[in-house]
Short mmCIF file of C-alpha atoms and ligand atoms in Angstrom, two decimals:
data_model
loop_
_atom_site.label_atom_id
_atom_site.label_comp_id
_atom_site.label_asym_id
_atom_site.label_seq_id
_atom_site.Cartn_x
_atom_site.Cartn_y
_atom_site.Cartn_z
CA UNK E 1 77.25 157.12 103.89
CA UNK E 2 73.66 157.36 104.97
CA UNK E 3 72.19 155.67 107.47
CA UNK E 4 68.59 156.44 109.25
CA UNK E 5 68.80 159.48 107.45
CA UNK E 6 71.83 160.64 109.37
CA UNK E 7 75.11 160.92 107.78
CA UNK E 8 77.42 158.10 109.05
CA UNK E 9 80.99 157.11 109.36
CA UNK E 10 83.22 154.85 110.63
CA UNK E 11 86.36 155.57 112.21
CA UNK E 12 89.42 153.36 113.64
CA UNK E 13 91.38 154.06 116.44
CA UNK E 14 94.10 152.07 118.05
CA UNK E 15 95.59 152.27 121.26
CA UNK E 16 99.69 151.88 121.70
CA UNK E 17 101.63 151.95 124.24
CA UNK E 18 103.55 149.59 126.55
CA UNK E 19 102.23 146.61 128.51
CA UNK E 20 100.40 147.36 131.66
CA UNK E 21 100.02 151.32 131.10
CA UNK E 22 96.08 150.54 131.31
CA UNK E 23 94.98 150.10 127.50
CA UNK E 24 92.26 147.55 128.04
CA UNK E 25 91.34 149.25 131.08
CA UNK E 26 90.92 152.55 129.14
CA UNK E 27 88.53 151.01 126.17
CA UNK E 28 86.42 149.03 129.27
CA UNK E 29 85.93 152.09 131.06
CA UNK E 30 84.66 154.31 127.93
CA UNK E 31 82.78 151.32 126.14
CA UNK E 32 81.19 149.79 129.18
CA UNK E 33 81.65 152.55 131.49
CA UNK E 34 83.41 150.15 134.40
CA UNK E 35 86.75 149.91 135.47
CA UNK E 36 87.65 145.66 135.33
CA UNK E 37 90.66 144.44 137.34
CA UNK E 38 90.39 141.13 136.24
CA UNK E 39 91.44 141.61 132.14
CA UNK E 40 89.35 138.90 130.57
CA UNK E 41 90.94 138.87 127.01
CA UNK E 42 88.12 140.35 124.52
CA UNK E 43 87.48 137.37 121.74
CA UNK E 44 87.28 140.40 119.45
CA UNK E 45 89.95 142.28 117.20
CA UNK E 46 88.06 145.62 117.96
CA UNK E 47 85.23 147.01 120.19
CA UNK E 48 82.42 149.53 118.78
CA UNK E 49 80.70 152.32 119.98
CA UNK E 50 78.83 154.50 117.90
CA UNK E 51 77.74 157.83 119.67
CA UNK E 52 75.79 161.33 117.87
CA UNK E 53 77.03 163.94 116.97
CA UNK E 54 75.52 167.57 116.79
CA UNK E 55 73.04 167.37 113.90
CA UNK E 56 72.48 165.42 111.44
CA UNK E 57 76.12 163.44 112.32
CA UNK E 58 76.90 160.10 113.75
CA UNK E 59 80.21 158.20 114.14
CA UNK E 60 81.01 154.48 114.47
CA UNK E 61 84.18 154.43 116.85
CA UNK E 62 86.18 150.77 116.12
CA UNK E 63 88.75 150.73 119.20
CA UNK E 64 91.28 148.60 118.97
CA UNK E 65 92.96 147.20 121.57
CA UNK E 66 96.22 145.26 120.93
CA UNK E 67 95.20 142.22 123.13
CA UNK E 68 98.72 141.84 125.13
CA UNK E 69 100.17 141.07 121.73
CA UNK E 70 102.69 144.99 122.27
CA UNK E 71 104.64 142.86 124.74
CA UNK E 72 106.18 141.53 121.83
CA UNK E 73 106.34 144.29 119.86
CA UNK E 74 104.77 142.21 117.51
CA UNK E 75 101.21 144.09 116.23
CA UNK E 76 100.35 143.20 112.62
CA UNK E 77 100.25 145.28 109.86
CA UNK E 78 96.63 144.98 109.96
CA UNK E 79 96.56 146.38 113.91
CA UNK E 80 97.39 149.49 112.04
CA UNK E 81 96.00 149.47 108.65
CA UNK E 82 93.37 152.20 107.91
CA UNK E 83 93.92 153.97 111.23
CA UNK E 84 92.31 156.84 111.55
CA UNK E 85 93.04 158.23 115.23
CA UNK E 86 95.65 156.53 117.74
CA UNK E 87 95.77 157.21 121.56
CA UNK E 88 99.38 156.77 122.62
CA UNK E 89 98.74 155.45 126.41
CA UNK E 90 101.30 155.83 129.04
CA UNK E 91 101.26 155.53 132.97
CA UNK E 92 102.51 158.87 134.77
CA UNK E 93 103.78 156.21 137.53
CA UNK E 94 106.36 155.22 134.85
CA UNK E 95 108.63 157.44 133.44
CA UNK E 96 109.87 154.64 131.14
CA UNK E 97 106.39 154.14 129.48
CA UNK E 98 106.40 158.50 128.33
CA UNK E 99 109.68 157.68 127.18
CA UNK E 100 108.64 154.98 124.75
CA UNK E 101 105.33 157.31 123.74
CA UNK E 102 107.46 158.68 120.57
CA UNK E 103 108.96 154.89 119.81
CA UNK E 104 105.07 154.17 119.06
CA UNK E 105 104.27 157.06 117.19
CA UNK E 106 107.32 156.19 114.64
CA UNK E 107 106.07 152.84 114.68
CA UNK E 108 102.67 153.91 113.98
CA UNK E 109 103.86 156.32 111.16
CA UNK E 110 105.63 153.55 109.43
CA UNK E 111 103.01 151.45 109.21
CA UNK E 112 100.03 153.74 108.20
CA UNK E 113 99.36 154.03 104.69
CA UNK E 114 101.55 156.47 103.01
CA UNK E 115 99.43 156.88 100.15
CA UNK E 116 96.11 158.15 102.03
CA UNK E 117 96.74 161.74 103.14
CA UNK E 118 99.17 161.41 105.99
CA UNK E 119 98.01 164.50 107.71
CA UNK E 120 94.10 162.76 108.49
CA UNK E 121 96.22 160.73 110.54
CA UNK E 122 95.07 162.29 114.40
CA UNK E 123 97.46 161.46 116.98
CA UNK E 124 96.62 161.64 121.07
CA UNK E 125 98.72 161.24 123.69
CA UNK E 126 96.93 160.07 126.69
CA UNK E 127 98.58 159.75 130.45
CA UNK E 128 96.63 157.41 132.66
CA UNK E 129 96.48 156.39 135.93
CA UNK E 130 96.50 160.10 137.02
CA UNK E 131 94.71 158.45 140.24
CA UNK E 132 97.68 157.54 141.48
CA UNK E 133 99.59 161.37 141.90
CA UNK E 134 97.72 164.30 142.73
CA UNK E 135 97.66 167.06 140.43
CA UNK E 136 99.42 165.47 137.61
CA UNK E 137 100.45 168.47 135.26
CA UNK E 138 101.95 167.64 131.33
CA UNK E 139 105.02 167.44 131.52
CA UNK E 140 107.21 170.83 130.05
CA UNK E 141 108.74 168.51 127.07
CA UNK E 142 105.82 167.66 125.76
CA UNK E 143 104.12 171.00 126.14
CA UNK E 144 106.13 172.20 123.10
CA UNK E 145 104.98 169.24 120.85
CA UNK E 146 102.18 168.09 121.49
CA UNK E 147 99.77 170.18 123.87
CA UNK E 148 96.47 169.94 122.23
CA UNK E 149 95.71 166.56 121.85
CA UNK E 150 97.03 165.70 125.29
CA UNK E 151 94.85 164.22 127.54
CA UNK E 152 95.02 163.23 131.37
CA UNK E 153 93.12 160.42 132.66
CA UNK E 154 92.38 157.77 134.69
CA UNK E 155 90.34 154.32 133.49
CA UNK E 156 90.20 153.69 137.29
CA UNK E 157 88.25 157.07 138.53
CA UNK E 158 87.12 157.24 135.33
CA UNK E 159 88.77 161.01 134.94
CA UNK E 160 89.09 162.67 131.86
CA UNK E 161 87.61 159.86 129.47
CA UNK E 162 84.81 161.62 128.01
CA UNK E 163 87.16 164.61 127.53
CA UNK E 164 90.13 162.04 125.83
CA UNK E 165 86.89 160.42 123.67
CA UNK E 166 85.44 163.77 122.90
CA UNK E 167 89.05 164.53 121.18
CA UNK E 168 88.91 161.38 119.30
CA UNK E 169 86.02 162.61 117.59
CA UNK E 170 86.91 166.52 117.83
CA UNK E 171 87.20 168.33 113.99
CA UNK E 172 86.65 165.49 111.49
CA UNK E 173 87.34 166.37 108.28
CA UNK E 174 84.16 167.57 106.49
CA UNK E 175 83.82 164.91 104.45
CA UNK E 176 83.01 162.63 107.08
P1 LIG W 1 97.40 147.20 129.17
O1 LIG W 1 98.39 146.09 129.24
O2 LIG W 1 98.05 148.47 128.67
O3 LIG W 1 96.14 146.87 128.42
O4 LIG W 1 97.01 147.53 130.68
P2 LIG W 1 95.76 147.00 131.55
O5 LIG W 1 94.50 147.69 131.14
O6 LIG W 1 95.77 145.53 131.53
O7 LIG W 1 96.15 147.55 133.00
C1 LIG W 1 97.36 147.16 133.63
C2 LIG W 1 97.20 147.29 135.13
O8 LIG W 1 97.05 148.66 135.50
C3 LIG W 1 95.99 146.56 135.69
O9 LIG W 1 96.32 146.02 136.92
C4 LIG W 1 94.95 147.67 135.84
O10 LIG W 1 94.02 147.38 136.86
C5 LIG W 1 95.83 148.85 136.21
N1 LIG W 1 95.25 150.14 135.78
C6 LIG W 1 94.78 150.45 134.56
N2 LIG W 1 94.33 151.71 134.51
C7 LIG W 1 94.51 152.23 135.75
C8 LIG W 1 94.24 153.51 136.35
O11 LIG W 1 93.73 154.46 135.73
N3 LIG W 1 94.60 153.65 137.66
C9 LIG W 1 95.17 152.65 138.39
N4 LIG W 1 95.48 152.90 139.65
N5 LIG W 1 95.43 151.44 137.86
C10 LIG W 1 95.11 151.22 136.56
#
């Protein structure tokens, strides 16, 4: 698609994870650039941001944010419809929350359409709050599985967002 005579393109990306690892606080912090303690529910399914790329290249980001409704383990279908890249949050103050990472990423799987090519399905793993323990390292079980698109962060210092962002957006396919 063309737009302003730049090539354009949408792309969808969810968070997951488990109430209270920082989700909402994560999308404020890149989209507005503030940290908000008080979570004032968004009216909206998703938030946009569109940002340029090198070039001739600009992408639409449509975060979506599950609005408290992961509680329940209850996200619609359509939460994950059409997703393109999901950040798996957890809180490295909560073991509990890593342990559920790969619960969401089956979850996700099962939900995203089989039929478009499984493998342009990016998947991020991003541990927030890193604020809260000095020198937060990956932990060694992950490093086997997933150590590229693993991300440390914080939504409250603001740490490692552009980085975790920058990855959402890293190698899209050509066609793009
Ligand atoms: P969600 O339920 O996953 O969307 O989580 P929220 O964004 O509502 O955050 C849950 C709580 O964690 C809130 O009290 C936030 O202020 C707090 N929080 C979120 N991110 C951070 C962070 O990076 N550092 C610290 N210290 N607290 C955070």
């Amino acid at each position: 698609e063309s737009r302003n005579g730049k090539r354009h393109c949408n792309l969808k990306v969810v968070l997951l994870g488990d109430s209270s690892v920082g989700k909402s606080s994560l999308v404020m912090r890149y989209v507005i650039g503030k940290f908000q303690t008080s979570n004032a529910t968004i009216g909206a399914a998703f938030m946009t941001k569109t940002i340029q790329l090198n070039g001739d290249k600009e992408v639409t980001l449509e975060i979506w944010d599950t609005a408290g409704q992961e509680r329940y383990r209850s996200l619609t279908p359509m939460y994950y419809r059409g997703t393109d890249v999901a950040i798996i949050v957890y809180d490295v103050t909560s073991p509990i929350s890593l342990s559920h990472a790969e619960t969401w990423i089956d979850e996700l799987k099962s939900y995203v359409d089989t039929e478009r090519n499984s493998s342009a399905l990016k998947i991020i793993l991003a541990a927030n709050k890193a604020d809260l323990v000095d020198g937060y390292q990956q932990p060694e079980e992950l490093k086997k599985s997933r150590s590229e698109n693993f991300f440390v962060v914080s939504a409250k210092s603001g740490d490692g967002i552009e980085e975790l962002f920058d990855g959402v957006v890293g190698d899209l396919p050509d066609e793009m």
